Amino acid sequence: MASGASREEITEHWDWLEHNVMNILSVFDSNEDITSFVQGKIRGLIAEEGKGSFTKEEDPEKFREGLMKFERCFGLPEQEKLVTYYSCSYWKGRVPCQGWLYLSTNFLSFYSFLLGAEIKLIISWDAISKLEKTSNVILTESIHVCSHGEDHYFSMFLHINETFLLMEQLANYAVRRLFDKETFENDLVLHDPLQITKRGLESRAHSQQFSAFFRLPKEETLKEVHECFLWVPFTHYNAHGKMCISENYICFASQDGSLCSVIIPLREVIGVDKADPANRGVNISTKGKRAFRFTEVRDFEQLVTKLRIKCNATSTSSPQHINTEVASSSASDSPKDFDEVPSKIDLRDNSKTVSTEALMTVYHPQDAENLDPKMLKEKMKEQSWNILFFERGHGVSMFRTKKTRDLVVRGIPEALRGELWLLFSGAVNDMASSPGYYTELVEKSLGTCTLATDEIERDLRRSLPEHPAFQSDTGISALRRVLTAYAYRNPQIGYCQAMNILTSVLLLYAKEEEAFWLLVAVCERMLPDYFNRRIIGALVDQAVFEELIRVHLPQLTDHMMGMTFFSSVSLSWFLTLFISVLPIESAVNVVDCFFYDGIKAILQLGLAVLEYNMDKLLACKDDAEAVTVLNRFFDSVTNKDSPLPPAVQQGSNLSDAKGDHPKVDITDLIRESNERYGDIRYEDVESMRCRNRLYVIQTLETTTKQNVLRVVSQDVKFSPNVLDELYELFKKEHFLSCYWNVNSPVLQHHDASLPYLEQYRIDCQQFRVLCHLLSPWSHCANRDSIALWTFRLLDENCHGLINFKQFSCVLDTMYNGSFTDKLKLLFKLHIPPAFTEVESLSPSKGVALSKEELIHFSQLSVSSAGDSLESDALKSSPEKGKGKVDIQAYLKQWQDELLKKEENIKDLPRMNQSQFIQFSKTLYNLFHGDPEEELLYRAIAVVTSLLLKMEEVGRRLQSPTSPVRSPAATTEVSAESPQKGQEEGSSEQTEGSGAQSLRKNHEWSFAFEQILASLLNEPAFVRFFEKPHEIKTRIESAKNLQLKARTRV
C-alpha cells in the first residue's frame, strides 16, 4: 500500500486510506468486491500521480533549449518540426552511449557526445521497416528500429511506453502520407506536418483505440476517461473499469476480467443525476426505461454538469433530433421494433428503388407452424436471445458480457442476424446519424458510368450464384445499388473484388440500407485498407497471422519452409471472411463472430483450421498438396443446425466424393478456436498490425525497386550496386520535397497504382539538386542552365516530372557514353526543345537560377497553358485515361521508344548561331579547371574558326549573289577571347553580335556531323570526353550532402 523512509510517513498514507476509503467499504456485499474496489482505487491514484509527473516534465523552457540543440546538432531545414525528445541510451555494439533521442515530423535522430566521442544518427520514418519493443538478457526493455537492413537499439527510457507510442504514431503517419496517399487524403487531422504535436499524437492514438474498440464512427474523439465502477443489475455486482466519454457517446469497459462493456449514445440519454454523494455516483437514464449507475467517479459533480450540457446539445441538433425516435425504438424490449429503424429514417418514399426487406425473408420465410427439429432448435436460440435481451437490455446500450459472446459463438438466429450485425458492428450508429443519406446516394449514383460500375456489372452474377436470391432481378438490382452507391461515396476505394461476395451475404440478412451501412463499417473501420488498390490491410493481417502461426504452431512453420504458402492460402480468408471457402450456411456463423470480435475472430479461426489439419499438412510434400488438404477440409464443414433448405447449400458440401474426411460442424470449430486461442487480446492484435504495417509497406517498396531496376538495367551500363544506390538517392530526393511541402506536386501525383517506373518522379528543382551532387559536369559555371536544359530534354510530355529511367539514362551517358554519345547529348541540350534563352541571367558568369526562375524556364515549352498536370500525366501513362487501359497508347509508346533507340545522328536538327554560341560557352565552362585547360581552349578556338569558315564557304557556293561579308569576324573574336582571359567581355559581345547576325542571316546553322567531325580532329577533345569518371565517389558524397543540399536550395 505504501512505502517510506520513516514510520510516520507510512502512517500518514494509512490514515488517508482510513478516512477516504474505509467508510465506503460497507456498501459492498462480498470480500471480492471490496478487494476489487481497493485495488482499483490504488490504481487510480497511481495513474493520477503519473499524469502529474508528465505535466511537470513538459516545461516550455526546457523544450526550447532542446529545440535549439536539435537545430544546432543536425542542421535540418527550419521547417522540420521537433515533436519531443527523450534521454536514453543508444547501443553501439555492446556499449551503451547515453544521449538524447529527438522525434521530429520526418526523422528519428539521436545525438551523443561523451569523452570526446560524437555519435550522430538520422533515420527518416519512411525508411523504417521494423519498430518494436524488445527484451532480452542484456536489455530488459528497449526499442528496436530497423532501417535499410541495419538494426538500432535504444534503451534506458524513463517512460518507454509513452515513447514507443509516439514513435509508432510518427512512423505510421509518415508511411500513410508518403506511401499510402489514398487513405491519408481522408485524414485531415494530420494533413499538415507543421501542426503535429506530442499531445495531439497521444490524443489521436487514444481516440483511435477508443473508437475501434467500441466500434464507433471514426470521427469520435476521446474527451475524458474516468476510473469507476458500474453496477451490473443482473449479477448484482459492481464491475470495475473505465468510463470513456466522446462527443456523442458514453462507453464503459470492465478491467476486472468480467468482459462487461456498455455503449450509451447521448441521443438516447434522457437524464443525468447525482447519486449518493458518499459513493460519488452518477446515474444515467436512457429511453427504454433503463438506468446505469456509475460509482466512485472522481469529480463526479463536474462530470454530471458536463454530461447534462452534452445531452442538451445533442437533443437540439437536427440529425440527432430526427433519430431520437429511432434510438428509442432500438432500445426497447421488442426485436421487431428495431426493424422499424430504416422506415422511420427514410423521410421520402423510396419503395420504387430501395428494397425494404432482407432477401432471406423474401426467399426463405420462416413457417411458424413448422415443427422440424432444426426449426425447433432455431426457436430455442431465439428464446435464449430474448432472455438475454430481457436481462441485459436490447439495442445499442445493452450490456455486452461473456454470455453474449457465448450465444454469438453458437450462431445468431436467422431472424435476429441482420439486427445484431448492425448492432455489433456499430453500423447502427452510422445509419442513425445520416438519415436519408443512402437514398440520396442511390439517386446520384444510378446511371453513372465509371471503371468501378463496369467491374460491378461484370461481377454481379458471380455473387453467390447458387442462391435463388441472386438468380433473380430483385437480388441483382439490390446488390448493384449497394455497390454502386458505395463506389460513389468512396471513390478512393471504388469497387474491389470480394466486395460483391461480402455484400451479397449482407443483403441476405439485412435490409438494403442496413447492408450499405454494414459495408461501410467493414470497409472503413473494421477492415481498414482491405479494399484499396494494393489491399494493404489484408497483407498486414496476413503478416499478423503468420506471426501468430510462429508463436502457436511452430512445428508447422518449421515444416513449411518459408511463409509464402500461408500468404497465398489465407488471402481469400481475410478478404471474404471465409465466405469464399465455406458453404454459405457455415460462413454466416463466421460473419457473426467477426461482427462481434472483429479481425480477432478470423485470426483465431484460421489458427484452428491449421491446427485441425496439422498432421495432414505436416505430411504434405509441396504447397499444392497442402492446398488440396485444406480445400477438402472446407468441403467437409457443415452447419447441422442451419434451417436453410438444401437448395441453398453448395453442392460440393452435400456429399464427400472420397469419403475420407469426417464432417466438421462449424459451431464446434468456432468454439474450439475460442477455447484454444481466446487469450489473443484485441490490444495485441492492434499492436501487431501497427508493427507489421511498416514491414508490409517496405516489402512492397522493395518489390517496386526490384521491378524498376530490372527494367532500367537493360538500358544502362551501371553495375547493379550503383544502380541500386542511384535509385535510393532518387527516391530520397522525391521524399525530401514532400517532407515540408504539403502541396508538393510530386506528392500529389504519387500513385501506387501506376506502373512501377511512374510511381516515383522528380521535378526540375529536385533534378537540379541531384545534378549538382552526381553529374560529372557539375563544376561547370552554368550548371544550373545545363540542369534546366537536361530536364527539358527528358521531360518530353511537358508535365514537369521525370522518372528514374530517364534520370539514370542521362547519367549513364555522362559517365559511360562514348565520345559521340556525350557530344550528341550536349548538342541536343542546345537545340529545341531543351534549349531556352536564359542570357539575361548570364549563367556563364556562374549566377545560379532561383527556384522560381527554374520553374518558369522548365515550363516554357508547354503547348497549352490550360493543360493540367493530370492531363499531361495521361500522355505518359496509358492506365490513367478514363479508368480503362488503352492498349493502342501502350503500343504507340513502345514504338516511340524503339524509334528513339534507332535515332540516327543525321536526323538531328541543325544548330543556329545563337545556339552554337551558347554551345561554345558551355564547352569553355566544362574545360575550366582541367589539366589540359589551355590546350582545350586553343582547340575550341581552332574548331570554332574552322566551322565558321566552312559555313561561309558553303553559303557562298549555294548563293553566289549573297554578300561576302559574314558574321565570322565577330564570332572569331569571341572564340579566341578565352585564351586572352577576356571571357566576361567577349560573352556579352558575342551575345549581342550573335543575336544581330541571327536576325540578318536566318539560314546560318551547323549540322551535328560537322561539329563532330571538327572536334574529332582535336585529340584533346577526345581525351577529355573519354576520360573515365568514378561515380561511386560522387554517390558516397551525395549521401552525406543530399539533406544539406535541400537546406541550401
CSV table of N, CA and C in Angstrom, one decimal, residues 467-591:
chain,number,residue,atom,x,y,z
A,467,HIS,N,-27.4,-19.2,-54.9
A,467,HIS,CA,-28.6,-18.8,-54.1
A,467,HIS,C,-29.7,-18.2,-55.0
A,468,PRO,N,-30.9,-18.6,-54.8
A,468,PRO,CA,-32.0,-18.2,-55.6
A,468,PRO,C,-32.2,-16.7,-55.6
A,469,ALA,N,-31.8,-16.0,-54.5
A,469,ALA,CA,-32.0,-14.6,-54.4
A,469,ALA,C,-31.2,-13.8,-55.5
A,470,PHE,N,-30.0,-14.4,-55.9
A,470,PHE,CA,-29.2,-13.8,-56.8
A,470,PHE,C,-29.3,-14.5,-58.2
A,471,GLN,N,-30.4,-15.2,-58.4
A,471,GLN,CA,-30.7,-15.7,-59.7
A,471,GLN,C,-31.9,-14.9,-60.3
A,472,SER,N,-32.3,-13.9,-59.5
A,472,SER,CA,-33.5,-13.0,-60.0
A,472,SER,C,-33.0,-11.6,-60.0
A,473,ASP,N,-33.9,-10.8,-60.6
A,473,ASP,CA,-33.5,-9.4,-60.7
A,473,ASP,C,-33.6,-8.6,-59.4
A,474,THR,N,-34.4,-9.1,-58.5
A,474,THR,CA,-34.6,-8.5,-57.2
A,474,THR,C,-33.2,-8.4,-56.4
A,475,GLY,N,-32.6,-9.5,-56.3
A,475,GLY,CA,-31.3,-9.6,-55.6
A,475,GLY,C,-30.2,-8.9,-56.4
A,476,ILE,N,-30.2,-9.1,-57.7
A,476,ILE,CA,-29.1,-8.5,-58.5
A,476,ILE,C,-29.2,-7.0,-58.5
A,477,SER,N,-30.4,-6.4,-58.5
A,477,SER,CA,-30.6,-5.0,-58.5
A,477,SER,C,-30.2,-4.4,-57.2
A,478,ALA,N,-30.6,-5.1,-56.1
A,478,ALA,CA,-30.2,-4.6,-54.8
A,478,ALA,C,-28.7,-4.5,-54.6
A,479,LEU,N,-28.0,-5.6,-55.1
A,479,LEU,CA,-26.6,-5.7,-55.0
A,479,LEU,C,-25.9,-4.6,-55.8
A,480,ARG,N,-26.5,-4.4,-57.0
A,480,ARG,CA,-26.0,-3.3,-57.9
A,480,ARG,C,-26.1,-1.9,-57.2
A,481,ARG,N,-27.2,-1.7,-56.6
A,481,ARG,CA,-27.4,-0.3,-55.9
A,481,ARG,C,-26.5,-0.1,-54.8
A,482,VAL,N,-26.3,-1.2,-53.9
A,482,VAL,CA,-25.4,-1.0,-52.8
A,482,VAL,C,-24.0,-0.8,-53.2
A,483,LEU,N,-23.5,-1.6,-54.1
A,483,LEU,CA,-22.1,-1.5,-54.6
A,483,LEU,C,-21.9,-0.2,-55.3
A,484,THR,N,-22.8,0.2,-56.2
A,484,THR,CA,-22.6,1.5,-56.9
A,484,THR,C,-22.7,2.7,-56.0
A,485,ALA,N,-23.6,2.6,-55.0
A,485,ALA,CA,-23.7,3.7,-54.0
A,485,ALA,C,-22.4,3.9,-53.2
A,486,TYR,N,-21.8,2.7,-52.8
A,486,TYR,CA,-20.6,2.8,-52.0
A,486,TYR,C,-19.4,3.3,-52.9
A,487,ALA,N,-19.4,2.8,-54.2
A,487,ALA,CA,-18.3,3.3,-55.0
A,487,ALA,C,-18.4,4.8,-55.2
A,488,TYR,N,-19.6,5.3,-55.3
A,488,TYR,CA,-19.9,6.8,-55.4
A,488,TYR,C,-19.5,7.5,-54.1
A,489,ARG,N,-19.7,6.9,-53.0
A,489,ARG,CA,-19.4,7.5,-51.7
A,489,ARG,C,-17.9,7.6,-51.5
A,490,ASN,N,-17.2,6.5,-51.9
A,490,ASN,CA,-15.8,6.4,-51.5
A,490,ASN,C,-15.0,6.1,-52.8
A,491,PRO,N,-14.8,7.1,-53.7
A,491,PRO,CA,-14.1,6.8,-54.9
A,491,PRO,C,-12.6,6.3,-54.8
A,492,GLN,N,-12.0,6.6,-53.6
A,492,GLN,CA,-10.7,6.1,-53.4
A,492,GLN,C,-10.6,4.6,-53.4
A,493,ILE,N,-11.7,4.0,-52.8
A,493,ILE,CA,-11.8,2.5,-52.9
A,493,ILE,C,-12.6,2.1,-54.2
A,494,GLY,N,-13.7,2.8,-54.4
A,494,GLY,CA,-14.5,2.4,-55.6
A,494,GLY,C,-15.1,1.0,-55.4
A,495,TYR,N,-14.6,0.1,-56.2
A,495,TYR,CA,-15.0,-1.3,-56.1
A,495,TYR,C,-13.8,-2.2,-56.1
A,496,CYS,N,-13.8,-3.2,-55.3
A,496,CYS,CA,-12.7,-4.1,-55.2
A,496,CYS,C,-13.4,-5.5,-55.2
A,497,GLN,N,-12.7,-6.5,-55.9
A,497,GLN,CA,-13.2,-7.8,-55.9
A,497,GLN,C,-13.3,-8.4,-54.5
A,498,ALA,N,-14.3,-9.1,-54.2
A,498,ALA,CA,-14.6,-9.7,-52.9
A,498,ALA,C,-15.6,-8.8,-52.2
A,499,MET,N,-15.8,-7.6,-52.6
A,499,MET,CA,-16.8,-6.7,-52.0
A,499,MET,C,-18.2,-7.3,-52.4
A,500,ASN,N,-18.3,-7.8,-53.7
A,500,ASN,CA,-19.6,-8.3,-54.1
A,500,ASN,C,-20.0,-9.6,-53.3
A,501,ILE,N,-19.0,-10.4,-53.0
A,501,ILE,CA,-19.4,-11.6,-52.2
A,501,ILE,C,-19.8,-11.3,-50.8
A,502,LEU,N,-19.1,-10.3,-50.2
A,502,LEU,CA,-19.5,-9.9,-48.8
A,502,LEU,C,-20.8,-9.2,-48.8
A,503,THR,N,-21.1,-8.3,-49.8
A,503,THR,CA,-22.3,-7.6,-49.8
A,503,THR,C,-23.5,-8.5,-50.1
A,504,SER,N,-23.3,-9.5,-50.9
A,504,SER,CA,-24.4,-10.4,-51.2
A,504,SER,C,-24.9,-11.1,-49.9
A,505,VAL,N,-23.9,-11.5,-49.1
A,505,VAL,CA,-24.3,-12.2,-47.8
A,505,VAL,C,-25.0,-11.2,-46.9
A,506,LEU,N,-24.5,-9.9,-46.9
A,506,LEU,CA,-25.2,-8.9,-46.0
A,506,LEU,C,-26.6,-8.7,-46.5
A,507,LEU,N,-26.8,-8.7,-47.8
A,507,LEU,CA,-28.2,-8.4,-48.3
A,507,LEU,C,-29.2,-9.6,-47.9
A,508,LEU,N,-28.6,-10.8,-47.7
A,508,LEU,CA,-29.5,-11.9,-47.3
A,508,LEU,C,-30.2,-11.7,-46.0
A,509,TYR,N,-29.5,-11.0,-45.1
A,509,TYR,CA,-30.0,-10.9,-43.7
A,509,TYR,C,-30.3,-9.5,-43.3
A,510,ALA,N,-29.9,-8.5,-44.1
A,510,ALA,CA,-30.2,-7.1,-43.7
A,510,ALA,C,-30.9,-6.4,-44.8
A,511,LYS,N,-31.7,-5.4,-44.5
A,511,LYS,CA,-32.3,-4.6,-45.5
A,511,LYS,C,-31.3,-3.8,-46.3
A,512,GLU,N,-31.7,-3.3,-47.4
A,512,GLU,CA,-30.7,-2.7,-48.3
A,512,GLU,C,-29.9,-1.6,-47.7
A,513,GLU,N,-30.6,-0.7,-47.1
A,513,GLU,CA,-29.9,0.4,-46.4
A,513,GLU,C,-29.0,-0.1,-45.3
A,514,GLU,N,-29.4,-1.1,-44.6
A,514,GLU,CA,-28.6,-1.6,-43.5
A,514,GLU,C,-27.4,-2.3,-44.1
A,515,ALA,N,-27.6,-3.0,-45.2
A,515,ALA,CA,-26.4,-3.7,-45.8
A,515,ALA,C,-25.4,-2.7,-46.3
A,516,PHE,N,-25.9,-1.5,-46.8
A,516,PHE,CA,-24.9,-0.5,-47.2
A,516,PHE,C,-24.1,0.0,-46.0
A,517,TRP,N,-24.7,0.3,-44.9
A,517,TRP,CA,-24.0,0.8,-43.7
A,517,TRP,C,-23.1,-0.3,-43.1
A,518,LEU,N,-23.5,-1.6,-43.2
A,518,LEU,CA,-22.6,-2.7,-42.8
A,518,LEU,C,-21.4,-2.7,-43.7
A,519,LEU,N,-21.6,-2.5,-45.0
A,519,LEU,CA,-20.4,-2.5,-45.9
A,519,LEU,C,-19.5,-1.3,-45.6
A,520,VAL,N,-20.1,-0.2,-45.2
A,520,VAL,CA,-19.3,1.0,-44.8
A,520,VAL,C,-18.5,0.6,-43.6
A,521,ALA,N,-19.1,0.0,-42.6
A,521,ALA,CA,-18.4,-0.4,-41.3
A,521,ALA,C,-17.3,-1.3,-41.6
A,522,VAL,N,-17.5,-2.3,-42.5
A,522,VAL,CA,-16.4,-3.3,-42.8
A,522,VAL,C,-15.3,-2.6,-43.5
A,523,CYS,N,-15.6,-1.9,-44.6
A,523,CYS,CA,-14.5,-1.3,-45.5
A,523,CYS,C,-13.7,-0.2,-44.8
A,524,GLU,N,-14.4,0.6,-44.0
A,524,GLU,CA,-13.8,1.8,-43.5
A,524,GLU,C,-13.3,1.8,-42.0
A,525,ARG,N,-13.9,0.8,-41.3
A,525,ARG,CA,-13.5,0.7,-39.9
A,525,ARG,C,-12.9,-0.6,-39.4
A,526,MET,N,-13.7,-1.7,-39.7
A,526,MET,CA,-13.3,-3.0,-39.2
A,526,MET,C,-12.2,-3.6,-40.0
A,527,LEU,N,-12.1,-3.4,-41.3
A,527,LEU,CA,-11.1,-3.9,-42.1
A,527,LEU,C,-10.4,-2.8,-42.9
A,528,PRO,N,-9.7,-1.9,-42.2
A,528,PRO,CA,-9.2,-0.7,-42.9
A,528,PRO,C,-8.2,-1.1,-43.9
A,529,ASP,N,-8.2,-0.4,-45.1
A,529,ASP,CA,-7.3,-0.5,-46.2
A,529,ASP,C,-7.3,-1.9,-46.8
A,530,TYR,N,-8.4,-2.7,-46.6
A,530,TYR,CA,-8.5,-4.0,-47.2
A,530,TYR,C,-8.9,-3.9,-48.7
A,531,PHE,N,-9.7,-2.9,-49.0
A,531,PHE,CA,-10.3,-2.9,-50.3
A,531,PHE,C,-9.7,-1.7,-51.2
A,532,ASN,N,-8.5,-1.2,-50.9
A,532,ASN,CA,-7.9,-0.3,-51.8
A,532,ASN,C,-7.1,-1.0,-52.8
A,533,ARG,N,-6.4,-0.3,-53.6
A,533,ARG,CA,-5.8,-0.9,-54.8
A,533,ARG,C,-4.7,-1.9,-54.5
A,534,ARG,N,-4.0,-1.7,-53.4
A,534,ARG,CA,-2.9,-2.6,-53.0
A,534,ARG,C,-3.3,-3.6,-51.9
A,535,ILE,N,-4.6,-3.6,-51.5
A,535,ILE,CA,-5.1,-4.4,-50.4
A,535,ILE,C,-4.1,-4.5,-49.2
A,536,ILE,N,-3.5,-3.3,-48.8
A,536,ILE,CA,-2.5,-3.3,-47.8
A,536,ILE,C,-3.0,-3.9,-46.5
A,537,GLY,N,-4.3,-3.5,-46.1
A,537,GLY,CA,-4.8,-4.0,-44.9
A,537,GLY,C,-4.9,-5.5,-44.8
A,538,ALA,N,-5.2,-6.2,-45.9
A,538,ALA,CA,-5.2,-7.7,-45.9
A,538,ALA,C,-3.8,-8.2,-45.8
A,539,LEU,N,-2.9,-7.6,-46.5
A,539,LEU,CA,-1.5,-8.0,-46.4
A,539,LEU,C,-0.9,-7.9,-45.0
A,540,VAL,N,-1.3,-6.8,-44.3
A,540,VAL,CA,-0.9,-6.6,-42.9
A,540,VAL,C,-1.5,-7.7,-42.0
A,541,ASP,N,-2.8,-8.0,-42.2
A,541,ASP,CA,-3.3,-9.0,-41.3
A,541,ASP,C,-2.8,-10.4,-41.7
A,542,GLN,N,-2.4,-10.6,-42.9
A,542,GLN,CA,-1.7,-11.8,-43.3
A,542,GLN,C,-0.4,-11.9,-42.5
A,543,ALA,N,0.4,-10.8,-42.4
A,543,ALA,CA,1.6,-10.8,-41.7
A,543,ALA,C,1.4,-11.1,-40.2
A,544,VAL,N,0.3,-10.5,-39.7
A,544,VAL,CA,-0.1,-10.8,-38.3
A,544,VAL,C,-0.4,-12.3,-38.1
A,545,PHE,N,-1.1,-12.8,-39.0
A,545,PHE,CA,-1.5,-14.3,-39.0
A,545,PHE,C,-0.2,-15.1,-39.0
A,546,GLU,N,0.7,-14.8,-39.8
A,546,GLU,CA,2.0,-15.5,-39.9
A,546,GLU,C,2.7,-15.4,-38.6
A,547,GLU,N,2.7,-14.3,-38.0
A,547,GLU,CA,3.4,-14.1,-36.7
A,547,GLU,C,2.7,-15.0,-35.6
A,548,LEU,N,1.4,-15.0,-35.6
A,548,LEU,CA,0.7,-15.9,-34.7
A,548,LEU,C,1.0,-17.4,-34.9
A,549,ILE,N,1.1,-17.7,-36.2
A,549,ILE,CA,1.5,-19.1,-36.5
A,549,ILE,C,2.8,-19.5,-35.9
A,550,ARG,N,3.8,-18.6,-36.0
A,550,ARG,CA,5.1,-18.8,-35.5
A,550,ARG,C,5.0,-19.1,-34.0
A,551,VAL,N,4.1,-18.3,-33.3
A,551,VAL,CA,4.0,-18.4,-31.8
A,551,VAL,C,3.3,-19.7,-31.4
A,552,HIS,N,2.1,-19.9,-32.1
A,552,HIS,CA,1.2,-21.0,-31.6
A,552,HIS,C,1.4,-22.3,-32.3
A,553,LEU,N,1.9,-22.3,-33.5
A,553,LEU,CA,2.1,-23.6,-34.3
A,553,LEU,C,3.5,-23.6,-34.9
A,554,PRO,N,4.5,-23.6,-34.0
A,554,PRO,CA,5.9,-23.5,-34.5
A,554,PRO,C,6.3,-24.7,-35.4
A,555,GLN,N,5.8,-25.9,-35.1
A,555,GLN,CA,6.2,-27.1,-35.8
A,555,GLN,C,5.7,-27.0,-37.3
A,556,LEU,N,4.6,-26.3,-37.5
A,556,LEU,CA,4.0,-26.1,-38.9
A,556,LEU,C,4.9,-25.2,-39.6
A,557,THR,N,5.4,-24.1,-38.9
A,557,THR,CA,6.3,-23.2,-39.5
A,557,THR,C,7.6,-23.8,-40.0
A,558,ASP,N,8.1,-24.7,-39.1
A,558,ASP,CA,9.4,-25.4,-39.5
A,558,ASP,C,9.2,-26.3,-40.7
A,559,HIS,N,8.0,-26.9,-40.8
A,559,HIS,CA,7.8,-27.8,-41.9
A,559,HIS,C,7.6,-27.0,-43.2
A,560,MET,N,6.8,-26.0,-43.2
A,560,MET,CA,6.5,-25.2,-44.4
A,560,MET,C,7.7,-24.2,-44.6
A,561,MET,N,8.7,-24.6,-45.3
A,561,MET,CA,9.8,-23.7,-45.5
A,561,MET,C,9.4,-22.4,-46.1
A,562,GLY,N,9.5,-21.3,-45.3
A,562,GLY,CA,9.0,-20.0,-45.8
A,562,GLY,C,7.5,-19.9,-45.5
A,563,MET,N,7.0,-18.7,-45.5
A,563,MET,CA,5.6,-18.4,-45.2
A,563,MET,C,4.8,-18.0,-46.4
A,564,THR,N,5.3,-18.2,-47.6
A,564,THR,CA,4.5,-17.8,-48.7
A,564,THR,C,3.3,-18.7,-48.9
A,565,PHE,N,3.3,-19.9,-48.5
A,565,PHE,CA,2.1,-20.8,-48.6
A,565,PHE,C,1.0,-20.2,-47.8
A,566,PHE,N,1.2,-19.8,-46.5
A,566,PHE,CA,0.2,-19.2,-45.7
A,566,PHE,C,-0.4,-17.9,-46.3
A,567,SER,N,0.5,-17.1,-46.9
A,567,SER,CA,0.1,-15.9,-47.5
A,567,SER,C,-0.9,-16.1,-48.7
A,568,SER,N,-0.5,-17.1,-49.6
A,568,SER,CA,-1.3,-17.3,-50.7
A,568,SER,C,-2.7,-18.0,-50.4
A,569,VAL,N,-2.7,-18.8,-49.4
A,569,VAL,CA,-3.9,-19.5,-49.0
A,569,VAL,C,-4.8,-18.7,-48.2
A,570,SER,N,-4.3,-17.9,-47.3
A,570,SER,CA,-5.1,-17.1,-46.3
A,570,SER,C,-5.7,-15.8,-46.9
A,571,LEU,N,-5.2,-15.4,-48.1
A,571,LEU,CA,-5.7,-14.1,-48.6
A,571,LEU,C,-7.2,-14.1,-48.8
A,572,SER,N,-7.8,-15.1,-49.4
A,572,SER,CA,-9.2,-15.2,-49.6
A,572,SER,C,-10.0,-15.3,-48.2
A,573,TRP,N,-9.3,-15.9,-47.2
A,573,TRP,CA,-10.0,-16.0,-45.9
A,573,TRP,C,-10.2,-14.6,-45.3
A,574,PHE,N,-9.2,-13.7,-45.5
A,574,PHE,CA,-9.4,-12.4,-44.9
A,574,PHE,C,-10.3,-11.5,-45.8
A,575,LEU,N,-10.1,-11.6,-47.1
A,575,LEU,CA,-10.8,-10.7,-47.9
A,575,LEU,C,-12.3,-11.0,-47.9
A,576,THR,N,-12.7,-12.3,-47.8
A,576,THR,CA,-14.1,-12.6,-47.8
A,576,THR,C,-14.7,-13.2,-46.5
A,577,LEU,N,-13.8,-13.1,-45.5
A,577,LEU,CA,-14.3,-13.6,-44.2
A,577,LEU,C,-14.7,-15.1,-44.2
A,578,PHE,N,-14.0,-15.9,-45.0
A,578,PHE,CA,-14.2,-17.3,-45.2
A,578,PHE,C,-15.4,-17.6,-46.0
A,579,ILE,N,-16.1,-16.6,-46.5
A,579,ILE,CA,-17.3,-16.9,-47.3
A,579,ILE,C,-17.0,-17.6,-48.6
A,580,SER,N,-15.8,-17.3,-49.2
A,580,SER,CA,-15.5,-17.9,-50.5
A,580,SER,C,-15.1,-19.4,-50.3
A,581,VAL,N,-14.7,-19.8,-49.1
A,581,VAL,CA,-14.2,-21.2,-49.0
A,581,VAL,C,-15.2,-22.1,-48.2
A,582,LEU,N,-16.1,-21.5,-47.5
A,582,LEU,CA,-17.1,-22.3,-46.7
A,582,LEU,C,-18.5,-22.2,-47.3
A,583,PRO,N,-19.3,-23.2,-47.1
A,583,PRO,CA,-20.7,-23.1,-47.6
A,583,PRO,C,-21.4,-22.0,-46.8
A,584,ILE,N,-22.4,-21.4,-47.5
A,584,ILE,CA,-23.0,-20.2,-47.0
A,584,ILE,C,-23.6,-20.4,-45.6
A,585,GLU,N,-24.2,-21.5,-45.3
A,585,GLU,CA,-24.8,-21.7,-44.0
A,585,GLU,C,-23.8,-21.8,-42.9
A,586,SER,N,-22.6,-22.2,-43.2
A,586,SER,CA,-21.5,-22.2,-42.2
A,586,SER,C,-20.8,-20.8,-42.2
A,587,ALA,N,-20.6,-20.2,-43.3
A,587,ALA,CA,-19.9,-18.9,-43.4
A,587,ALA,C,-20.6,-17.8,-42.6
A,588,VAL,N,-21.9,-17.8,-42.6
A,588,VAL,CA,-22.6,-16.8,-41.8
A,588,VAL,C,-22.3,-16.8,-40.3
A,589,ASN,N,-22.0,-18.0,-39.8
A,589,ASN,CA,-21.6,-18.1,-38.4
A,589,ASN,C,-20.3,-17.5,-38.2
A,590,VAL,N,-19.4,-17.5,-39.2
A,590,VAL,CA,-18.1,-16.9,-39.1
A,590,VAL,C,-18.3,-15.3,-39.1
A,591,VAL,N,-19.2,-14.9,-39.9
A,591,VAL,CA,-19.5,-13.5,-40.0
A,591,VAL,C,-20.1,-13.0,-38.7
